[in-house]
Amino acid sequence: MEILSWILLCATLVVGLLGALYLYFSVKYKYWKKKGVPHLQPTFPAGNVSDLMYSRKSIGEVYADFYRKFEGQRFAGIYQFHSPTLLALDPELIKNVLVKDFDHFHDRGFPFDEKIEPLGANLFQLNGAKWKSLRNKLSPSLTSGKMKMMIQIMIDCGKELGKYLEDPARKQDIVEVKDILARFTTDIIASAAFGIQCNCLKNPNAEFREWGRKLIEPSFNQKFRDLLYLTVPDLAISLGIPNIPSHLANFFIKVVEETVGHREKNNIKRNDFMQLLIQLLNNNNIDEEEKQVTKGGDVAITMTEVAAQSVIFFVAGFETSATTLSFCLYELALNPDIQDRLREEIDTVLEKYDGNITYEGIQEMSYLDNVLSETLRKHPPAPFVFRECTKEYKIPDSEVVVDTGSKVLVPIMGLHYDPKYFPDPTRFDPDRFTEEVKKTRHHYSYLPFGEGPRICIGMRFALLQTKVGLVTLLSKYQFNVCEKTAVPFVYDPKSLILFMKGGTWLQVKNRSN
């Protein structure tokens, strides 16, 4: 009888819990209807994101599907599990959210707890005055002038990339270019952000490459963490689950401490991102208890915060650029006429500079810029942008009020595939980005780096290292599709960044004269 009583009690508790959850979700799922906002009918428990929950599609494709389903609407509502999210679909409304009315939407809305997520205090996740002050202090490290100083790091790593492919090209081998390119960009970022020479191209199992791979490789555990922080971050924090596992965070904190210590002990100064962080650290070297945002908006930066900025720069810099490079080579292999046209421009400009890659020469390659822009249109590494409403906002020309704390989502990939702005959007056509054609479409229909005050701070760096990689490769080699090339390909549904599932396999050979 006692066992039966326990069974009945447990069953009653389970039924009661399920009933409470059902009532809670039922109330939540009326949010958009009450506001009169066009929305999709949600289902328990995922709301409208069951494709994400069950890894049926990549996150970029899921949000692009939402964009298409609300064709003709300026905005719409979805539910991510229990959380209502507003989709900004019209370029003018997107302009308001990202730029014009930025004071209502200055935060990304990704909360974190520094006790369990020490690397969360980075420029991407910080909010309010602390974000603004840190952004102002870090921006000088990534200006055009600084890029001219850093380009030699990229060129040196590019030479190693060119050497690495000499043997495969001679044998006309089939190679997985994504991993090779990730090793190339890891070498660049490790040098610029940490002052460390990794030589990942010579040693694919270099420690820095291994830890970088662990940070971004799609996995079930990481997909679970990403979904938690994307949809129910407060639950993740209350359960003490960090988005970056503690063993990874500890490694990078240790690397930064050793790098800073070595530079200061030996009075080493370099023109790189780490040097600026060291200057901020020394100017704000105060105790943890005193850490605060002053009335003037100054940032009290600590060693852990130095590590946080270094890691976000590292992750954003090496992985997104490697992904863009691999997609670009894939598209050029599928379109050899475009590859030949780009190579002709590269040859012409390099000849002008005695065969050397230079900052000035890169700036003169207009078709290279078009090719890269079209790659970022078709395959934006960050296929969406989030903002959080920080004070109540009435959507212009409507009666809808966005509540404080509400999430707003810009489905970038949906915009990039809208035939209104990009006719025949699945076709790879760099001529969409000539100056004449760009003038014909809305500026906010193309957002590979976001826009406004929170536009990607590393945009110049990412574009430059990607261009250096492309010029290095195409000046020496030709890339073709082969039996292992996925045509069509599938995006990896487990990753927040757009990855090609199964890798990017191409044949490489020495270029034809």
mmCIF file of N, CA and C in Angstrom, residues 374 377 415-429 432 437 440-441:
data_model
loop_
_atom_site.group_PDB
_atom_site.id
_atom_site.type_symbol
_atom_site.label_atom_id
_atom_site.label_comp_id
_atom_site.label_asym_id
_atom_site.label_seq_id
_atom_site.Cartn_x
_atom_site.Cartn_y
_atom_site.Cartn_z
ATOM 1 N N GLU A 374 29.007 38.927 -52.678
ATOM 2 C CA GLU A 374 27.999 37.952 -53.113
ATOM 3 C C GLU A 374 28.086 36.667 -52.301
ATOM 4 N N ARG A 377 26.366 37.386 -49.164
ATOM 5 C CA ARG A 377 24.910 37.419 -49.350
ATOM 6 C C ARG A 377 24.326 36.022 -49.304
ATOM 7 N N LEU A 415 16.309 38.188 -45.825
ATOM 8 C CA LEU A 415 16.493 39.384 -46.649
ATOM 9 C C LEU A 415 17.385 39.089 -47.851
ATOM 10 N N HIS A 416 18.462 38.361 -47.616
ATOM 11 C CA HIS A 416 19.447 38.106 -48.668
ATOM 12 C C HIS A 416 18.917 37.206 -49.787
ATOM 13 N N TYR A 417 17.837 36.497 -49.506
ATOM 14 C CA TYR A 417 17.258 35.619 -50.528
ATOM 15 C C TYR A 417 15.903 36.122 -51.020
ATOM 16 N N ASP A 418 15.578 37.365 -50.708
ATOM 17 C CA ASP A 418 14.311 37.941 -51.172
ATOM 18 C C ASP A 418 14.479 38.409 -52.620
ATOM 19 N N PRO A 419 13.720 37.832 -53.567
ATOM 20 C CA PRO A 419 13.874 38.215 -54.987
ATOM 21 C C PRO A 419 13.530 39.677 -55.264
ATOM 22 N N LYS A 420 12.839 40.355 -54.336
ATOM 23 C CA LYS A 420 12.573 41.790 -54.525
ATOM 24 C C LYS A 420 13.887 42.573 -54.563
ATOM 25 N N TYR A 421 14.842 42.117 -53.765
ATOM 26 C CA TYR A 421 16.123 42.821 -53.674
ATOM 27 C C TYR A 421 17.216 42.125 -54.487
ATOM 28 N N PHE A 422 17.120 40.810 -54.609
ATOM 29 C CA PHE A 422 18.138 40.024 -55.306
ATOM 30 C C PHE A 422 17.456 39.021 -56.237
ATOM 31 N N PRO A 423 17.128 39.430 -57.471
ATOM 32 C CA PRO A 423 16.440 38.534 -58.413
ATOM 33 C C PRO A 423 17.220 37.238 -58.611
ATOM 34 N N ASP A 424 16.468 36.141 -58.766
ATOM 35 C CA ASP A 424 17.081 34.819 -58.920
ATOM 36 C C ASP A 424 18.113 34.594 -57.807
ATOM 37 N N PRO A 425 17.672 34.621 -56.540
ATOM 38 C CA PRO A 425 18.600 34.710 -55.406
ATOM 39 C C PRO A 425 19.524 33.519 -55.216
ATOM 40 N N THR A 426 19.183 32.353 -55.763
ATOM 41 C CA THR A 426 20.071 31.202 -55.576
ATOM 42 C C THR A 426 21.264 31.227 -56.528
ATOM 43 N N ARG A 427 21.215 32.111 -57.533
ATOM 44 C CA ARG A 427 22.315 32.219 -58.500
ATOM 45 C C ARG A 427 23.448 33.046 -57.906
ATOM 46 N N PHE A 428 24.668 32.610 -58.131
ATOM 47 C CA PHE A 428 25.850 33.342 -57.651
ATOM 48 C C PHE A 428 26.237 34.374 -58.703
ATOM 49 N N ASP A 429 26.028 35.655 -58.387
ATOM 50 C CA ASP A 429 26.238 36.722 -59.365
ATOM 51 C C ASP A 429 26.900 37.931 -58.699
ATOM 52 N N ARG A 432 25.830 41.784 -58.854
ATOM 53 C CA ARG A 432 24.803 42.422 -58.023
ATOM 54 C C ARG A 432 25.410 43.560 -57.193
ATOM 55 N N VAL A 437 24.307 48.903 -59.470
ATOM 56 C CA VAL A 437 23.230 48.005 -59.022
ATOM 57 C C VAL A 437 22.916 48.230 -57.546
ATOM 58 N N THR A 440 20.222 50.657 -56.592
ATOM 59 C CA THR A 440 18.829 50.354 -56.936
ATOM 60 C C THR A 440 18.069 49.655 -55.812
ATOM 61 N N ARG A 441 18.739 49.218 -54.753
ATOM 62 C CA ARG A 441 18.046 48.491 -53.686
ATOM 63 C C ARG A 441 18.276 49.155 -52.331
#
